[in-house]
Coordinates of C-alpha atoms in Angstrom, one line a residue:
X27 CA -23.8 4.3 -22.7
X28 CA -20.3 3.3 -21.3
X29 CA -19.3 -0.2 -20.6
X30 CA -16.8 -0.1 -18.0
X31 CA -14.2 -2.8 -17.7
X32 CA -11.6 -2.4 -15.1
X33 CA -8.2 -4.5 -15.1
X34 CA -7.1 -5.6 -11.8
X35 CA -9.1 -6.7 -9.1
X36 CA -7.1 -6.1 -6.1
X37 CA -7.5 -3.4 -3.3
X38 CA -7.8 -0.4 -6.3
X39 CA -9.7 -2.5 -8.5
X40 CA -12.3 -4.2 -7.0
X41 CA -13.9 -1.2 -5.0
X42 CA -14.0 0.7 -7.9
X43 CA -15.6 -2.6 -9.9
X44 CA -18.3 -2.5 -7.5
X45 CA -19.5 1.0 -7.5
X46 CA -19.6 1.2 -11.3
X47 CA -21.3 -2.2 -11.0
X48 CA -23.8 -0.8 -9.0
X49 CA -24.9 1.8 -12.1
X50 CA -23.8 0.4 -15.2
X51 CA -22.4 -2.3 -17.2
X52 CA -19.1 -3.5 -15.6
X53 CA -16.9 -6.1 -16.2
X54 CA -14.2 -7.2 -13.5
X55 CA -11.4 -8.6 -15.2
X56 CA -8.0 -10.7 -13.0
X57 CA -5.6 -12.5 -14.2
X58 CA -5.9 -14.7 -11.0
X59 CA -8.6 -17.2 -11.1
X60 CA -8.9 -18.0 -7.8
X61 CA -9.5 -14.4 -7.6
X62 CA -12.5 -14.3 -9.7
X63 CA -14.1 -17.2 -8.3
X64 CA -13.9 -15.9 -4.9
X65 CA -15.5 -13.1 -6.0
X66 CA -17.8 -14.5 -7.7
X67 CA -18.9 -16.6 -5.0
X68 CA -19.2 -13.2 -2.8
X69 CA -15.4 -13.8 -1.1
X70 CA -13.1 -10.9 -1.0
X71 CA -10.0 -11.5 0.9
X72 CA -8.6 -7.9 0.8
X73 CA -11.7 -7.4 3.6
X74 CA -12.4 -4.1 1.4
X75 CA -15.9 -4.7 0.2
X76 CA -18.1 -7.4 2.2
X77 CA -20.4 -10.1 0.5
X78 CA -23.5 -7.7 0.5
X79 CA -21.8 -4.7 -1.1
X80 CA -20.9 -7.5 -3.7
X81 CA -24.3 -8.6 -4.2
X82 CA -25.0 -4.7 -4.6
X83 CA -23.6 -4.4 -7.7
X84 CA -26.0 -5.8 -9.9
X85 CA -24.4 -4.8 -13.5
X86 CA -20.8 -6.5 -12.5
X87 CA -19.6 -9.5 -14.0
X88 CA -16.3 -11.3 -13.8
X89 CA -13.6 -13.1 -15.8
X90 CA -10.0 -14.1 -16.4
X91 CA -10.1 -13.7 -20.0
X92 CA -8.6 -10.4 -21.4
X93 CA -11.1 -11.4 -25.0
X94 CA -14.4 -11.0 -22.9
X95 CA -14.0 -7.4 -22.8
X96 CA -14.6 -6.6 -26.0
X97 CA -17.4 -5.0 -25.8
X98 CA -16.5 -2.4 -23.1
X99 CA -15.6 0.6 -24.2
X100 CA -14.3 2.2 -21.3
X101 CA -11.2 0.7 -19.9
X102 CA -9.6 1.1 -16.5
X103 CA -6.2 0.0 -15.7
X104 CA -5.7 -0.9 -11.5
X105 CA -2.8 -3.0 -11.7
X106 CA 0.2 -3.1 -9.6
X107 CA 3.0 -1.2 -9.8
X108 CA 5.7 -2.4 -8.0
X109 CA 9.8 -1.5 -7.9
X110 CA 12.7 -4.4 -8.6
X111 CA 15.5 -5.1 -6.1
X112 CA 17.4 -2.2 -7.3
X113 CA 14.5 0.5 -6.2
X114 CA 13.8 1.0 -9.9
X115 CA 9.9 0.8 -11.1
X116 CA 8.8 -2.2 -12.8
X117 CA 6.0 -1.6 -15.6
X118 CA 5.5 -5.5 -15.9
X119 CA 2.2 -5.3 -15.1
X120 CA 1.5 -2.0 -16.8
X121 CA 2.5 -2.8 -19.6
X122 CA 0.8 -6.3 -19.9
X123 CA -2.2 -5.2 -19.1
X124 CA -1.7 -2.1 -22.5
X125 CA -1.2 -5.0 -24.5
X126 CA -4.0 -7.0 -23.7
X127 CA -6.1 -4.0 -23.8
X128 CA -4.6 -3.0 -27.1
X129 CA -5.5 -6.2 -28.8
X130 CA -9.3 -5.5 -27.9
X131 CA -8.9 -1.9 -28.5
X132 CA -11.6 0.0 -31.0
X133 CA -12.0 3.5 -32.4
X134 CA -13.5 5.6 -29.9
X135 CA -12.6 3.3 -26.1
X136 CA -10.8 5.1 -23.4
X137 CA -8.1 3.8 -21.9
X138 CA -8.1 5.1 -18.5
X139 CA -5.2 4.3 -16.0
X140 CA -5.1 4.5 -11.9
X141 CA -1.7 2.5 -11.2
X142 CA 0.9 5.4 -9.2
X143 CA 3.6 6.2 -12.0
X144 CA 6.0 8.4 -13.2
X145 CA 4.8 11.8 -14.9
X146 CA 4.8 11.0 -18.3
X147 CA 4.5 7.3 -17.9
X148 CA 0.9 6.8 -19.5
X149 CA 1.8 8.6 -22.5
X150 CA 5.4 7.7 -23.1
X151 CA 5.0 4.3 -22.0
X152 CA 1.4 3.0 -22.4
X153 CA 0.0 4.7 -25.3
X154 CA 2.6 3.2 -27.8
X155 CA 1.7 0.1 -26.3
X156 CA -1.7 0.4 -27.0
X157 CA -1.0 2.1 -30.6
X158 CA 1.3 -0.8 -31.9
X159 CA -1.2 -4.0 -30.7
X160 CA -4.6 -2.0 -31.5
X161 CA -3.0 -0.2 -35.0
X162 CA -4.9 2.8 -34.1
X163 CA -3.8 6.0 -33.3
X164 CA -3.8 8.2 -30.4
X165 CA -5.9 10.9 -30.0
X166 CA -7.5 10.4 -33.0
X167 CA -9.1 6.8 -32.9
X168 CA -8.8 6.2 -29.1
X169 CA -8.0 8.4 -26.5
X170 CA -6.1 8.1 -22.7
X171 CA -7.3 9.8 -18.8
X172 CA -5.2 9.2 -15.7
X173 CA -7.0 9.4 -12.3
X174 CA -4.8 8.3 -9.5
X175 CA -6.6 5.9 -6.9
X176 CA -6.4 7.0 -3.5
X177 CA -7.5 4.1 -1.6
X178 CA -6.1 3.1 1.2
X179 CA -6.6 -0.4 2.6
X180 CA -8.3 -1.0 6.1
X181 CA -10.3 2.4 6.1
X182 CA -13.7 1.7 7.0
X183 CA -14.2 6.0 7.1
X184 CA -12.8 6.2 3.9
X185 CA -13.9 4.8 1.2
X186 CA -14.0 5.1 -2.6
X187 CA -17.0 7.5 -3.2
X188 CA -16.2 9.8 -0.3
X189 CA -12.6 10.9 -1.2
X190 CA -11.9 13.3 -3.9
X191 CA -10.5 12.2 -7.3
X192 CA -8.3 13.6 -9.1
X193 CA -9.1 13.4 -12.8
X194 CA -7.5 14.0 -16.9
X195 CA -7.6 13.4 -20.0
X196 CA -5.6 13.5 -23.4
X197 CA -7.6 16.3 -24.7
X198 CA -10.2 18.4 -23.5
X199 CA -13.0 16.8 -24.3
X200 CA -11.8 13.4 -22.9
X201 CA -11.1 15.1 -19.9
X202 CA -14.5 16.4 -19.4
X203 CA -15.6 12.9 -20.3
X204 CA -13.3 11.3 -17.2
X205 CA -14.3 13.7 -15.4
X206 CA -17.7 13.5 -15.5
X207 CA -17.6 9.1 -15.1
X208 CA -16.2 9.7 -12.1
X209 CA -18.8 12.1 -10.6
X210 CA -21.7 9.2 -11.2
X211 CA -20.0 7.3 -8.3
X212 CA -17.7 9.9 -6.4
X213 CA -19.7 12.0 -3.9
X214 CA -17.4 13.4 -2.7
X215 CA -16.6 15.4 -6.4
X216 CA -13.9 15.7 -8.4
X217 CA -11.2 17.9 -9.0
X218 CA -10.3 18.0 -13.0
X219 CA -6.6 18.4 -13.3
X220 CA -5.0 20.3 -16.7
X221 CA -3.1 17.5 -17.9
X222 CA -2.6 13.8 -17.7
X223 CA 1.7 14.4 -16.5
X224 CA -0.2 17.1 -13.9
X225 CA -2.8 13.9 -12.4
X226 CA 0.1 11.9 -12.6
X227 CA 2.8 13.7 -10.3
X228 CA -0.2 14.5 -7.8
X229 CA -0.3 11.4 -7.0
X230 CA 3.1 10.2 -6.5
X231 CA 3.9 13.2 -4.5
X232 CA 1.5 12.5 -2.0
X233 CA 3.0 9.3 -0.9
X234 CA 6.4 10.8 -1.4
X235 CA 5.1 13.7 1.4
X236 CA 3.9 11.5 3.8
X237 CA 7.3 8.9 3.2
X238 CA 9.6 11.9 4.1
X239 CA 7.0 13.1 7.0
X240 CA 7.9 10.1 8.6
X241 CA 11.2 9.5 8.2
X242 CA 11.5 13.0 9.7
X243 CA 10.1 11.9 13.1
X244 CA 11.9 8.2 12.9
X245 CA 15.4 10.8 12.9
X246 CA 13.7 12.5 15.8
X247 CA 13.2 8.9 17.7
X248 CA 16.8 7.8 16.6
X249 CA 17.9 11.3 18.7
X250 CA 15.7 11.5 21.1
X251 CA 16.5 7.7 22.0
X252 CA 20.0 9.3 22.3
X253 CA 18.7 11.9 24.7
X254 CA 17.1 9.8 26.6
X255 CA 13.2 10.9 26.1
X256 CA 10.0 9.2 25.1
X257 CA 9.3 10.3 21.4
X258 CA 5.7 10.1 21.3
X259 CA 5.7 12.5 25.1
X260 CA 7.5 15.0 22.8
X261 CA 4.9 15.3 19.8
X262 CA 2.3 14.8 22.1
X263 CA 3.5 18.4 23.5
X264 CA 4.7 19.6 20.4
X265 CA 1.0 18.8 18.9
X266 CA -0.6 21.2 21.0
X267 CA 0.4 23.9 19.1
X268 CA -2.4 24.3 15.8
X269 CA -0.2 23.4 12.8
X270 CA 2.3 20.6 14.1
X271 CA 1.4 17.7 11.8
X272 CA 0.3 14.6 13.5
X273 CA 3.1 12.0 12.3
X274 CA 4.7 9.2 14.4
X275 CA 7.5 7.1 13.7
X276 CA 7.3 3.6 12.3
X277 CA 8.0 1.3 9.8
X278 CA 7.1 2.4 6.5
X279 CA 5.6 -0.3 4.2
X280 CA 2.7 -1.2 1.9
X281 CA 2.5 -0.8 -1.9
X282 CA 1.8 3.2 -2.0
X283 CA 4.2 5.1 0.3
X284 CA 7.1 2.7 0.7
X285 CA 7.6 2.3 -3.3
X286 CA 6.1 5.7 -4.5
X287 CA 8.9 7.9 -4.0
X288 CA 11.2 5.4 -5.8
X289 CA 8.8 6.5 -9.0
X290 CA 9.7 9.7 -8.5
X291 CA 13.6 9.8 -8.0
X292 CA 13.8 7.4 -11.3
X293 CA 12.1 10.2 -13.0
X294 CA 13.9 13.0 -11.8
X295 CA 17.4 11.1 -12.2
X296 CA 16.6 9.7 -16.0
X297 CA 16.4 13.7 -16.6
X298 CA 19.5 14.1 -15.3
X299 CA 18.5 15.5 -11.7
X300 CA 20.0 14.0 -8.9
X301 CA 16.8 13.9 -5.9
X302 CA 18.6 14.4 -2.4
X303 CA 15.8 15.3 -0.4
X304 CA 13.5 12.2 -1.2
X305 CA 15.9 9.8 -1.2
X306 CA 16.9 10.7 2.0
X307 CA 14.0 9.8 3.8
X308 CA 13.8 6.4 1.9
X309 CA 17.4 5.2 3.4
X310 CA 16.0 6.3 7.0
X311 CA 12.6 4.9 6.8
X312 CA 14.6 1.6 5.0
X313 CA 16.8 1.4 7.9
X314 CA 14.1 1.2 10.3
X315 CA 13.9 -2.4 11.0
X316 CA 17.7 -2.7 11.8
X317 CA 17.5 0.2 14.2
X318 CA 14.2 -0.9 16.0
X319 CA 15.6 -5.0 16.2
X320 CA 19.2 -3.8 17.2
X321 CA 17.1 -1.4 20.0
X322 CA 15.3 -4.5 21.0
X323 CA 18.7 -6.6 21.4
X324 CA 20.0 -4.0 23.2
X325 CA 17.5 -3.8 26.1
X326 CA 17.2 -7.5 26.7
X327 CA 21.4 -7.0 26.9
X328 CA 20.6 -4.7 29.2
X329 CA 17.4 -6.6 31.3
X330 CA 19.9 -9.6 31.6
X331 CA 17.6 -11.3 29.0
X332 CA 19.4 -14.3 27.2
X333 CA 19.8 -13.5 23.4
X334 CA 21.2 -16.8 21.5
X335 CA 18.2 -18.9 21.4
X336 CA 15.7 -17.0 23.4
X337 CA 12.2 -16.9 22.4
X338 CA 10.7 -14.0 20.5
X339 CA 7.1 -13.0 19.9
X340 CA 6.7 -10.4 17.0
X341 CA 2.5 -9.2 17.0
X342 CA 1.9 -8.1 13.5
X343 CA 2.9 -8.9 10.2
X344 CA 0.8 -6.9 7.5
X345 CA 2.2 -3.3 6.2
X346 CA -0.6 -1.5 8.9
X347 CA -3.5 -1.9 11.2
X348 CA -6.3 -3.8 10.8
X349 CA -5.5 -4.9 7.5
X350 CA -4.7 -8.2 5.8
X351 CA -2.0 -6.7 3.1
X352 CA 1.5 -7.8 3.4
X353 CA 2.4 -6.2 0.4
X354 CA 6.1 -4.9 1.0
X355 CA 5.6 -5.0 5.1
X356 CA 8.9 -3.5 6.8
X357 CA 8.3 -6.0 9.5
X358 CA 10.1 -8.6 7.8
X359 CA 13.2 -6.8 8.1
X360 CA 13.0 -6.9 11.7
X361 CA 12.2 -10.4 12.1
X362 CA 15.4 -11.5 10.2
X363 CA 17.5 -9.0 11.9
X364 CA 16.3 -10.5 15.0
X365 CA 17.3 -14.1 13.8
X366 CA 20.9 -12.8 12.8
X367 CA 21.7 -12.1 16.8
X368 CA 20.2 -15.9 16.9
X369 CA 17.0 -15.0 18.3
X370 CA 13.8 -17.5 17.8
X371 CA 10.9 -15.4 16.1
X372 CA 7.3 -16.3 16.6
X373 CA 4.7 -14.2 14.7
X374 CA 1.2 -14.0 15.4
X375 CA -1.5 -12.1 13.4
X376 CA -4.7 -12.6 13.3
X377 CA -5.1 -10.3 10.0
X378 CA -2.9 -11.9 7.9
X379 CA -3.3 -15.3 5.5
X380 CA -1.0 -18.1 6.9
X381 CA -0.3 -19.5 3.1
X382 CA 0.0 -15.9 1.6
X383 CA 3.0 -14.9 4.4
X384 CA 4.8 -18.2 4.1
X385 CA 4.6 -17.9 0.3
X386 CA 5.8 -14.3 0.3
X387 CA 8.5 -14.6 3.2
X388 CA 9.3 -17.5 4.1
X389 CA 7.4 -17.1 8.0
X390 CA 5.3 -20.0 9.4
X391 CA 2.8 -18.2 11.8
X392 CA 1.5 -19.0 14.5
X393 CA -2.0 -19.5 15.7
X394 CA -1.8 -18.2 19.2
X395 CA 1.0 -16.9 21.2
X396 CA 2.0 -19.8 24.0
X397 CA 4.7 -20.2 27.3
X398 CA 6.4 -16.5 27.9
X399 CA 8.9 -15.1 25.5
X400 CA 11.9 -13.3 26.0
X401 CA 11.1 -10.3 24.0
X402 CA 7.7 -9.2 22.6
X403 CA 7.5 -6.7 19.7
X404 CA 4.0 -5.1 19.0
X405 CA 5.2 -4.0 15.3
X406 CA 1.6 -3.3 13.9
X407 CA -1.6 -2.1 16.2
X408 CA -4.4 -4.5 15.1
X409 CA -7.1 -3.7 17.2
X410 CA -7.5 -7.5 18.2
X411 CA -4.2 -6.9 20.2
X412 CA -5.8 -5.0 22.6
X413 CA -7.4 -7.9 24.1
X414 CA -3.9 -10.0 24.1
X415 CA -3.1 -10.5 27.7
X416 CA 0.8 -9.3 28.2
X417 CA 1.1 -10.8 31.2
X418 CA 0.5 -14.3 30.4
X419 CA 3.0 -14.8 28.0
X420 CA 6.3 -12.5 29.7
X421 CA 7.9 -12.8 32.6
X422 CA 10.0 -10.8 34.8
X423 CA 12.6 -10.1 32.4
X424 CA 10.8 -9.8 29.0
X425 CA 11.3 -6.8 27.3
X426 CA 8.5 -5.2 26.1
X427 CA 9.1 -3.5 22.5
X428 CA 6.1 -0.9 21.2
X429 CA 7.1 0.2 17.6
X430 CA 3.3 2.2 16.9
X431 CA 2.9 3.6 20.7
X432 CA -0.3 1.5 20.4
X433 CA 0.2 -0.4 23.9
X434 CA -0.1 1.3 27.5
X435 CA 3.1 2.7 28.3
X436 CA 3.1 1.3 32.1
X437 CA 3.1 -2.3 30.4
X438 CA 6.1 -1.6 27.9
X439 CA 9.6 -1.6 28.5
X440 CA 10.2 1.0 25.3
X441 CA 8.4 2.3 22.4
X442 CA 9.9 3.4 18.9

């Protein structure tokens, strides 16, 4: 029988932790302790899985201590895997997380890995990790899968079990083996793909599809802000017809779609291919913030607002709706532009961790929005936002800035 033990407890991790939990042996490992003692008193901050789905999974046990999973042999790697200031990936994690795994490593274990990479990465990167700390060799005294996670964070529709996974393995028979763990806790089935490099471009082109999606329709707000027409009025007609896609322009943040591409274009440029196309829609969808705070200084210009000093209110902080990640949140870049025209910047978000948004950047929330302000950005539609009175806190002269077409237009002065 397998013993599961996944690496990485955070929005990938734990979810997947808990359904295996709730079948078979699984062990929850974090190198954060606070993490697992959270979770171990039925807390999860990420908001994904609530203290009775916890409670559900009866075989799961936690621990910070890479030795106390010895005894699993089925491992599953849900670390991070972020880029550096230079847009180029950074394995750190990846690649601490083979070695630990490597010095527990037996003949037989699967080392399974769900972190978005490069094609290639898990056996050009990982597996000599795992051969020099374990001494064993590939394919023949342990074996590799790659199944991509496909989570994303703040979906109470989708979950885990009910979106299809993608699935591999280092030879056939491990693949059948992946395949076939996955459908114990995946209703919604499985889709077995030929080769771990396969499993592993799925999944970074899907990010990189939706990244340039939207950068395609933030151009078409940057023009049609030129032309003088509401953006959203224009898909909104445009969407009648059957096969428009349904994107809108916004910032682009998070862990998946913001850095995803940039796994990609390393990739294709260490093979000596220079990626036009995808890099593209990074520099727009990076440029975002400047464009939407210089838009916003613009129209209080314009609304005789005062600019040096004035008072604004940015509502949202966390990479999307109704979801405590900050991970990589574009609305940062707004904020300082903002406090480069000398502009006071308020934020308020009821989603987000005070500690965990000073830590990462440096922004002191606050607990409620008070007085009027001069401008008021609504950068991310919590749903708690709808019941933020507009009135109270503008006056006759506040501009009104919507970046997700979230509010009613008749209260806005502009939206993105």
């Amino acid at each position: 029988m397998e013993k599961i033990a996944i690496i990485g407890l955070g929005y990938v991790g734990l979810p997947l932790a808990v359904e295996f939990g709730k079948i078979m042996p699984t062990i929850g490992f974090d190198i954060n302790k606070k993490r697992i003692a959270d979770l171990e008193n039925g807390i999860d901050f990420t908001k994904e899985v609530d203290s009775a789905e916890l409670k559900s999974a009866g075989q799961l046990t936690y621990t910070s201590e890479s030795t106390q999973l010895s005894n699993a042999n089925v491992f599953i790697v849900t670390v991070p895997t972020p880029i550096d200031k230079h847009n180029n990936p950074d394995l750190t994690p990846l690649e601490k997380a083979s070695e630990a795994i490597g010095k527990i490593l037996k003949k037989g274990d699967i080392v399974i890995y769900e972190s978005t990479v490069f094609p290639g990465c898990t056996e050009d990167v990982c597996v000599p990790i795992l051969e020099k700390f374990s001494s064993l060799k590939f394919n023949s005294d342990f074996f590799c899968g790659y199944s991509p996670e496909r989570i994303n964070p703040g979906d109470k529709t989708h979950r885990l079990p009910s979106i299809k996974k993608v699935t591999s393995g280092s030879t056939p028979e491990i693949a059948a083996k992946v395949d076939a763990l996955y459908n114990k806790i995946i209703t919604a089935g499985t889709y077995k793909a030929s080769s771990i490099k396969v499993a592993e471009a799925a999944k970074v082109i899907e990010n990189s599809q939706r990244d340039l999606n939207i950068a395609f329709v933030n151009e078409l707000a940057v023009i049609f802000d030129r032309v003088g027409i509401d953006t959203h009025e224009v898909l909104e007609a445009a969407g009648t017809k059957w096969n428009f896609l349904p994107f809108k322009p916004g910032l682009v943040g998070g862990h998946c779609i913001g850095v995803d591409p940039y796994y990609l274009t390393y990739k294709a440029e260490s093979l000596g291919y220079n990626p036009q196309v995808i890099l593209a829609g990074r520099r727009i969808n990076d440029n975002m913030g400047m464009y939407i705070a210089n838009t916003i200084i613009k129209l209080m210009a314009n609304h005789e607002t005062p600019i040096k000093n004035s008072r604004a209110l940015v509502l949202g902080i966390t990479f999307k709706e109704n979801c405590p990640d900050i991970r990589n949140s574009k609305v940062i870049s707004v904020i300082h532009e903002l406090e480069g025209f000398g502009v006071n910047v308020e934020v308020f978000d009821p989603e987000a961790d005070f500690e965990e948004v000073e830590h990462e950047y440096g922004v002191k929330m606050i607990n409620k929005p008070t007085g009027t302000y001069n401008a008021i950005v609504l950068a991310v539609g919590h749903n708690q936002f709808k019941e933020l009175d507009l009135t109270a806190i503008r006056n006759k002269n506040t501009v009104v800035y919507d970046v997700k077409g979230f509010l009613d237009p008749a209260t806005v002065t502009k939206r993105l």
